[in-house]
Amino acid sequence: MTTKVDRHVFVIFGGTGDLARRKLIPSLYRLITENDIADRCVLLGVASGDLDDDAYRAWARRALEDAGLEDLDLESWCDDNVHYQQLTREAPSYDEVRRRIEAIEADHELPGNRAFYLALPPPVFPTAITGLGDAGLNESPGWTRLVIEKPIGTDLESARKLNEVVHEFFDESQVYRIDHYLGKETVQNLLSFRFANPMFESVWNRDRVESIEITVAEDLGVGTRAGYYESAGALRDMVQNHLTQILALVAMEPPISFDADQIRTEKVKVIEAIAPIRRENIVYGQYEAGEIDGTAVPGYLHEDGVAPESRIPTFVGLKLEVDTWRWRGVPFYLRTGKRLPKRLTQIAVTFQRPPLCIFHGHRDSCVVDPNVLLITLQPDEGFTLSFNVKAPGETFALDSQLLSFSHSDVYGRFPDAYQTLILDVIEGDQTLFVRSDEVDASWRLYDPLLDYHPEPYRYEAGTWGPATLDSSLALGGKAWTGDDSIE
Ligand code: BG6
């Protein structure tokens, strides 16, 4: 039972949308149940449809049942604590929303704490934020928090404009920018892995690390999201945010405390230290028809809503350098793609080989395999460290073996990222949310690449991306760690 949650109204704009149905309402409900805080959390869905409270409660109940939550005590929470307010597209009245919130607060005897979650299409963010501000909803007798989802802008200029609108009405301390990767338990675990285990920290630098690879692979295709994806592509959709956030956690310096701003300050420093990415160090790919798990899948150009000549990359591989004392000269390789063989988010830290090989006769040439630390963030969370042992026998032969740890074997199910993030919003912990200067630094890095649209290399769905990737990114002649060699 958590004690840090104040009694509040959780307002979802886009309250009948896909995100609310699939993620927000189930996560909110789970955390209410698991933390026993039903009496502290009143939900107000706001959307354009003409519904009343009862119709919305029935809708919310269906969303919970669809999420497999039918065993829980749905009726009482839904009937007592779920409300709905219409906000038409034609004549949206935020004053009416404010009056409704005040009425709900009076009925439930709430002290005026409010979270506003904008589960809306990004182009609507500025209007919604201005609407909230003009109606005086940026202030309240208690706390007021604004939650916005990625994408935060589509380039540096639009991100800055959005942040300006946000700051016109809200203080940064009220703003929670979600990158849902930061809510994943294993992504957070990177902090404990690094800063609670000095054994690793002492080798986490240019003296010992040869290269770092970050892979975010998906087996899914673009699905029904071509409308958005055709103007985004993999760089905006995944690299600018999720992969860069993972990189920041991998490469940051130890913060002086576990305070949200200390951690975020260290992350910004890393992003700011990344050297401009050279175009020759980027490989774009686009999937063609192929097979995933024995099922034939269409190529990107044949997905619904995709332009027949589209050059939008569904795969990005790139190499970058972090110009700090710790990392100077260590290449970081990032890759992400849709329709790869499997879902896998993984960090591979390859350590340097021994400076001198003394095992002559072990192989034709005297080579010792490097130690590789693989941190798997999803789906089989855990890590493995490869190390060399002597294979039994009279001749001296080395063999690489794994030391492994699996989170699920020890801890079972992880909370959903949204569950973690929503709890943090209502507890007022900004650690896992992206600060405006982080967004700015990340766009400054990728913005110069946004007008680079080479013809993407094609790759067959179900393979690890364009064949040219390894040679183009000069991985030092070795294949990406991860691929088929890794379970
Ligand atoms: C989203 C992207 O942010 O992350 C999607 O817009 C992608 O394109 C998704 O599929 C991946 O998230 P996860 O949690 O399934 O790895």
XYZ file of C-alpha atoms and ligand atoms in Angstrom:
503
model
C 0.000 0.000 0.000
C 1.432 3.309 -1.055
C 0.839 6.348 1.079
C 2.105 8.981 -1.311
C -1.022 9.239 -3.447
C -3.174 12.240 -2.654
C -6.885 12.208 -3.384
C -7.280 13.560 -6.907
C -9.149 13.657 -10.210
C -7.403 11.948 -13.112
C -8.672 13.579 -16.291
C -8.091 11.829 -19.608
C -8.549 14.009 -22.680
C -9.190 11.509 -25.458
C -11.024 9.488 -22.827
C -12.675 7.157 -25.377
C -9.596 6.728 -27.583
C -7.442 3.733 -28.257
C -4.718 4.656 -25.757
C -7.282 5.160 -23.007
C -8.986 1.861 -23.797
C -5.899 -0.307 -24.235
C -3.459 1.203 -21.767
C -4.573 4.043 -19.518
C -7.784 2.750 -18.001
C -6.498 -0.812 -17.429
C -3.228 0.494 -15.954
C -5.010 2.997 -13.749
C -7.336 0.299 -12.542
C -4.534 -2.172 -11.854
C -2.562 0.284 -9.837
C -5.632 1.361 -7.903
C -6.358 -2.248 -7.028
C -2.784 -3.250 -6.283
C -2.148 -0.183 -4.137
C -5.594 -0.101 -2.578
C -6.212 3.531 -3.501
C -9.674 3.342 -5.119
C -10.993 5.985 -2.733
C -8.241 8.416 -3.773
C -8.651 8.284 -7.517
C -11.623 9.641 -9.432
C -11.509 9.336 -13.213
C -13.002 11.864 -15.592
C -12.998 10.891 -19.270
C -13.256 13.819 -21.651
C -13.986 13.230 -25.331
C -16.084 14.529 -28.197
C -18.747 11.793 -28.132
C -22.197 12.409 -26.695
C -22.108 10.031 -23.705
C -23.326 10.248 -20.147
C -21.633 8.856 -17.044
C -23.437 5.527 -17.309
C -22.499 4.975 -20.941
C -18.880 5.834 -20.172
C -18.828 3.492 -17.201
C -20.068 0.678 -19.429
C -17.341 1.567 -21.947
C -14.666 1.617 -19.254
C -15.871 -1.726 -17.898
C -15.556 -3.245 -21.369
C -12.028 -1.818 -21.665
C -11.121 -3.451 -18.357
C -12.680 -6.752 -19.363
C -10.835 -6.654 -22.706
C -7.624 -6.217 -20.734
C -8.435 -9.410 -18.817
C -9.373 -7.630 -15.611
C -12.842 -9.138 -15.230
C -12.017 -10.926 -11.986
C -11.529 -7.725 -10.110
C -14.157 -5.674 -8.409
C -15.016 -3.538 -11.424
C -18.520 -2.555 -10.553
C -17.897 -0.541 -7.461
C -14.963 1.467 -8.792
C -16.628 2.180 -12.115
C -19.968 3.127 -10.607
C -18.610 5.351 -7.893
C -15.534 6.914 -9.403
C -15.830 7.137 -13.180
C -17.341 10.189 -14.870
C -17.590 11.603 -18.340
C -17.607 15.077 -19.834
C -18.233 15.887 -23.467
C -15.927 18.392 -25.171
C -17.032 18.900 -28.744
C -14.528 19.507 -31.517
C -16.633 22.324 -33.001
C -17.079 24.413 -29.851
C -14.856 23.019 -27.098
C -15.609 24.632 -23.764
C -12.798 24.147 -21.282
C -14.749 26.330 -18.863
C -17.389 23.644 -18.840
C -14.693 21.040 -18.128
C -13.475 23.189 -15.228
C -16.999 23.508 -13.798
C -17.451 19.748 -14.122
C -14.189 19.061 -12.321
C -15.175 21.447 -9.538
C -18.553 19.722 -9.210
C -16.912 16.292 -9.046
C -14.433 17.570 -6.452
C -17.308 18.915 -4.382
C -19.265 15.642 -4.624
C -16.286 13.469 -3.755
C -14.888 15.983 -1.271
C -11.553 16.152 -3.078
C -8.945 18.794 -2.217
C -8.350 19.961 -5.802
C -5.483 17.769 -7.000
C -5.709 17.264 -10.756
C -3.807 15.268 -13.379
C -4.545 16.052 -17.026
C -3.495 13.317 -19.412
C -3.547 14.391 -23.051
C -4.241 11.105 -24.864
C -4.833 13.112 -28.023
C -3.314 13.276 -31.505
C -0.134 15.396 -31.186
C -1.347 18.187 -33.530
C -4.101 18.927 -31.002
C -1.716 19.354 -28.025
C -1.222 23.132 -28.388
C -4.972 23.821 -28.611
C -5.710 21.582 -25.651
C -2.943 23.100 -23.508
C -4.063 26.629 -24.384
C -7.674 25.638 -23.653
C -6.666 24.356 -20.218
C -4.618 27.475 -19.503
C -7.282 29.934 -20.671
C -9.866 28.213 -18.495
C -7.563 28.584 -15.486
C -7.054 24.834 -15.285
C -3.284 25.227 -14.970
C -3.819 26.117 -11.319
C -5.892 24.559 -8.596
C -6.241 24.523 -4.823
C -4.038 21.389 -4.801
C -1.506 20.179 -7.351
C -1.999 20.260 -11.121
C -0.001 17.978 -13.427
C 0.031 17.836 -17.197
C 0.907 14.584 -18.953
C 1.841 14.522 -22.624
C 2.822 11.589 -24.777
C 5.496 11.302 -27.386
C 5.961 12.493 -30.082
C 6.936 15.822 -28.575
C 7.097 17.691 -31.861
C 8.162 16.330 -35.206
C 11.403 18.325 -35.420
C 13.375 20.832 -33.377
C 11.224 23.798 -34.313
C 7.871 22.139 -33.597
C 9.194 20.663 -30.348
C 10.335 24.110 -29.235
C 6.981 25.628 -30.150
C 5.168 22.968 -28.189
C 7.409 23.480 -25.183
C 6.768 27.221 -25.423
C 3.011 26.678 -25.317
C 3.444 24.320 -22.387
C 5.595 26.828 -20.497
C 3.234 29.682 -21.229
C 0.756 28.049 -18.859
C 2.560 25.371 -16.890
C 5.741 25.297 -14.873
C 8.199 22.528 -15.834
C 7.654 21.001 -12.390
C 4.042 20.325 -13.431
C 4.879 18.641 -16.725
C 5.226 14.885 -17.249
C 6.423 14.013 -20.787
C 6.036 10.311 -21.333
C 8.470 8.120 -23.181
C 6.900 4.803 -22.248
C 10.271 3.021 -22.514
C 11.319 4.797 -19.327
C 8.416 3.130 -17.538
C 9.673 -0.335 -18.354
C 10.975 -1.940 -15.217
C 14.132 -3.194 -16.903
C 14.968 0.178 -18.392
C 14.849 1.623 -14.884
C 16.843 -1.318 -13.703
C 19.739 0.016 -15.768
C 20.201 2.596 -13.036
C 20.496 0.016 -10.305
C 22.594 -2.256 -12.489
C 25.067 0.541 -13.054
C 25.044 2.479 -9.836
C 24.461 -0.275 -7.283
C 27.099 -2.604 -8.737
C 30.432 -0.817 -8.722
C 31.996 -3.943 -10.147
C 30.470 -3.049 -13.515
C 30.792 0.684 -13.067
C 34.545 0.439 -12.767
C 34.840 -1.120 -16.229
C 32.125 1.026 -17.801
C 34.386 3.278 -19.808
C 36.714 3.702 -22.775
C 39.520 1.842 -21.014
C 37.568 -1.405 -20.936
C 34.650 -1.167 -23.368
C 35.194 -1.779 -27.052
C 31.679 -0.973 -28.321
C 28.064 -0.708 -27.260
C 25.108 -1.814 -29.347
C 21.489 -0.962 -28.633
C 18.860 -2.941 -30.497
C 15.123 -2.367 -30.428
C 13.651 -4.970 -32.759
C 9.979 -5.508 -33.423
C 8.369 -8.344 -35.309
C 5.236 -6.267 -35.896
C 4.802 -4.198 -39.034
C 3.287 -0.769 -39.331
C -0.205 -2.218 -38.839
C -2.975 0.349 -39.088
C -0.734 3.313 -38.277
C 0.509 4.218 -41.753
C -1.231 7.601 -41.510
C 1.156 8.580 -38.738
C 4.150 6.465 -39.730
C 4.364 7.765 -43.280
C 5.365 11.158 -41.930
C 7.431 9.785 -39.041
C 9.550 6.789 -40.039
C 11.841 4.889 -37.704
C 14.168 7.791 -36.853
C 11.409 9.973 -35.432
C 9.289 7.112 -34.153
C 11.941 5.194 -32.233
C 15.471 6.617 -32.363
C 14.909 10.242 -31.348
C 13.115 9.103 -28.208
C 13.254 5.468 -27.052
C 16.741 4.505 -28.242
C 18.230 7.842 -27.232
C 16.722 7.511 -23.773
C 18.206 4.033 -23.374
C 21.549 5.326 -24.594
C 21.423 8.184 -22.093
C 20.869 5.750 -19.218
C 23.680 3.502 -20.438
C 26.181 6.321 -20.925
C 25.327 8.855 -18.207
C 27.610 9.740 -15.325
C 26.519 8.755 -11.822
C 24.084 11.377 -10.517
C 24.907 12.831 -7.127
C 21.579 11.559 -5.785
C 18.515 9.666 -6.926
C 16.650 12.920 -7.275
C 14.618 13.321 -10.506
C 16.412 16.440 -11.642
C 19.867 15.102 -10.856
C 19.217 12.060 -13.016
C 17.676 14.094 -15.815
C 20.564 16.549 -15.746
C 23.059 13.721 -16.263
C 20.971 12.349 -19.141
C 20.892 15.723 -20.895
C 24.665 15.974 -20.611
C 25.091 12.682 -22.471
C 22.718 13.647 -25.267
C 24.462 16.995 -25.603
C 27.833 15.232 -25.801
C 26.881 13.073 -28.781
C 28.916 14.182 -31.766
C 26.955 15.182 -34.894
C 25.932 11.964 -36.631
C 27.507 11.607 -40.045
C 25.211 10.616 -42.889
C 27.567 7.880 -44.001
C 27.073 6.337 -40.563
C 23.353 5.798 -41.097
C 21.697 2.911 -42.881
C 17.988 3.139 -43.655
C 15.936 0.095 -44.553
C 12.390 -0.738 -45.513
C 10.818 -4.181 -45.192
C 9.642 -6.203 -48.118
C 7.269 -9.159 -48.029
C 8.531 -12.113 -46.033
C 7.652 -14.501 -43.255
C 7.432 -14.024 -39.529
C 6.973 -17.149 -37.449
C 5.886 -19.083 -40.519
C 3.231 -16.526 -41.511
C 3.565 -14.591 -44.758
C 3.454 -10.822 -44.249
C 3.228 -8.044 -46.859
C 5.989 -5.562 -47.609
C 5.763 -2.010 -46.287
C 4.773 -0.626 -49.679
C 1.737 -2.904 -49.680
C 0.502 -1.979 -46.222
C -2.772 -0.032 -46.036
C -2.257 3.688 -46.368
C 1.373 3.563 -47.522
C 2.283 5.549 -50.653
C 3.397 3.201 -53.460
C 6.784 4.931 -53.802
C 7.301 5.634 -50.111
C 10.914 6.025 -48.958
C 9.968 6.031 -45.314
C 12.462 3.877 -43.424
C 11.094 1.129 -41.209
C 14.652 0.348 -40.113
C 17.506 2.566 -38.952
C 21.010 1.473 -38.066
C 23.477 4.137 -37.049
C 26.798 4.677 -35.393
C 27.517 7.552 -33.070
C 30.089 8.704 -30.579
C 29.645 10.199 -27.159
C 32.361 12.787 -26.729
C 32.998 12.620 -23.010
C 36.068 11.616 -21.032
C 34.392 8.320 -20.265
C 33.376 7.384 -23.797
C 35.603 9.177 -26.301
C 36.421 6.747 -29.094
C 33.924 4.043 -28.104
C 31.428 3.504 -30.936
C 27.748 3.228 -30.043
C 25.648 1.343 -32.584
C 21.903 1.826 -32.570
C 19.459 -0.154 -34.636
C 15.709 -0.482 -34.680
C 13.310 -1.941 -37.176
C 9.887 -3.317 -37.798
C 9.286 -6.808 -39.146
C 12.547 -8.150 -37.771
C 12.587 -11.814 -36.715
C 11.484 -11.210 -33.147
C 10.667 -8.645 -30.530
C 13.869 -7.850 -28.694
C 15.221 -4.834 -26.855
C 18.798 -5.429 -25.893
C 22.000 -3.663 -24.980
C 25.249 -5.417 -25.852
C 28.380 -4.155 -24.140
C 31.439 -5.714 -25.730
C 34.539 -5.439 -23.564
C 38.062 -5.252 -24.848
C 40.028 -8.405 -25.397
C 43.129 -9.053 -23.272
C 45.984 -6.858 -24.480
C 48.095 -9.917 -25.152
C 46.995 -13.385 -26.143
C 49.073 -15.977 -24.348
C 47.074 -18.993 -25.510
C 49.069 -19.862 -28.587
C 47.935 -23.079 -30.101
C 44.407 -22.481 -28.881
C 43.317 -21.547 -32.403
C 45.033 -20.904 -35.695
C 45.496 -17.342 -34.653
C 45.763 -16.414 -31.029
C 42.412 -14.764 -30.340
C 40.453 -14.626 -27.122
C 36.728 -13.861 -27.467
C 35.752 -10.634 -25.749
C 33.533 -10.654 -22.695
C 30.079 -9.497 -23.759
C 27.407 -8.282 -21.393
C 23.920 -8.576 -22.878
C 21.204 -6.732 -21.028
C 17.802 -7.766 -22.348
C 15.107 -5.219 -21.623
C 12.288 -7.174 -23.269
C 10.796 -9.683 -23.676
C 12.979 -12.100 -21.605
C 14.274 -9.561 -19.161
C 17.627 -10.276 -17.628
C 21.280 -10.318 -18.485
C 24.014 -12.661 -19.548
C 27.732 -12.190 -19.311
C 29.927 -14.292 -21.529
C 33.331 -15.254 -20.222
C 36.081 -17.618 -21.247
C 36.804 -20.898 -19.518
C 39.219 -23.673 -20.290
C 37.413 -26.481 -22.037
C 38.219 -29.799 -20.332
C 40.893 -31.835 -22.069
C 44.584 -32.114 -22.420
C 45.057 -29.439 -24.996
C 44.508 -25.932 -23.753
C 41.349 -24.733 -25.472
C 39.144 -21.792 -24.503
C 35.389 -21.939 -24.530
C 32.937 -19.063 -24.068
C 30.271 -19.673 -21.414
C 27.367 -17.602 -20.074
C 26.561 -16.368 -16.625
C 22.844 -15.577 -16.715
C 20.124 -13.943 -14.702
C 16.432 -13.894 -15.613
C 14.154 -11.416 -13.883
C 10.974 -13.383 -14.467
C 12.420 -16.497 -12.829
C 12.862 -14.478 -9.682
C 10.223 -11.756 -9.749
C 7.390 -12.927 -12.037
C 5.226 -10.405 -13.879
C 6.414 -6.825 -14.305
C 3.986 -3.964 -13.992
C 3.043 -2.457 -17.341
C 5.065 0.660 -18.194
C 1.940 2.805 -18.073
C 1.064 1.508 -14.638
C 4.475 2.616 -13.370
C 4.266 5.973 -15.098
C 0.720 6.800 -14.007
C 1.611 5.968 -10.425
C 4.596 8.308 -10.689
C 2.362 11.070 -12.057
C -0.069 10.821 -9.182
C 2.753 10.538 -6.679
C 4.550 13.514 -8.232
C 7.815 11.772 -9.137
C 9.276 13.168 -12.380
C 12.335 10.887 -12.577
C 11.021 8.794 -15.457
C 9.678 11.696 -17.497
C 11.530 13.606 -20.129
C 12.444 17.193 -19.253
C 12.092 19.914 -21.896
C 15.865 20.360 -22.260
C 16.241 16.616 -22.944
C 13.678 16.860 -25.734
C 15.502 19.880 -27.114
C 18.922 18.219 -26.966
C 17.625 15.112 -28.678
C 16.000 17.064 -31.500
C 19.157 19.159 -31.933
C 20.986 15.908 -32.578
C 18.545 14.387 -35.067
C 17.094 17.501 -36.708
C 19.996 17.848 -39.199
C 19.204 14.332 -40.443
C 15.539 14.915 -41.104
C 16.024 16.176 -44.656
C 18.150 13.152 -45.556
C 15.934 10.764 -47.514
C 18.083 8.293 -49.397
C 16.412 5.345 -51.059
C 16.221 2.840 -48.175
C 17.840 -0.556 -48.552
C 15.213 -3.279 -48.778
C 15.158 -6.167 -46.358
C 12.978 -9.190 -46.285
C 10.472 -9.266 -43.411
C 11.719 -11.739 -40.829
C 15.415 -10.894 -41.307
C 17.680 -8.629 -39.261
C 17.519 -5.660 -41.622
C 19.526 -4.679 -44.693
C 22.431 -6.966 -45.429
C 24.652 -3.949 -45.968
C 24.343 -2.866 -42.349
C 27.388 -4.576 -40.906
C 29.818 -3.454 -43.560
C 28.361 0.043 -43.851
C 28.600 0.810 -40.204
C 32.096 -0.543 -39.944
C 31.379 -2.771 -37.016
C 34.989 -3.701 -37.126
C 34.273 -6.708 -39.291
C 32.032 -8.405 -36.753
C 28.314 -9.043 -37.024
C 25.878 -7.383 -34.659
C 25.777 -9.013 -31.302
C 22.283 -10.220 -30.714
C 20.957 -11.627 -33.957
C 20.434 -15.350 -34.213
C 23.337 -16.161 -31.972
C 21.420 -14.880 -28.993
C 18.303 -16.492 -27.578
C 5.959 3.347 -29.973
C 6.131 3.456 -31.457
O 6.422 4.507 -29.336
O 6.683 2.224 -29.486
C 5.695 2.181 -32.146
O 5.359 4.544 -31.932
C 6.377 0.978 -31.537
O 5.942 2.245 -33.546
C 6.252 0.988 -30.026
O 5.779 -0.177 -32.076
C 7.090 -0.111 -29.406
O 6.813 -0.170 -28.028
P 7.012 -1.507 -27.211
O 6.696 -1.123 -25.805
O 6.041 -2.523 -27.768
O 8.426 -1.934 -27.404
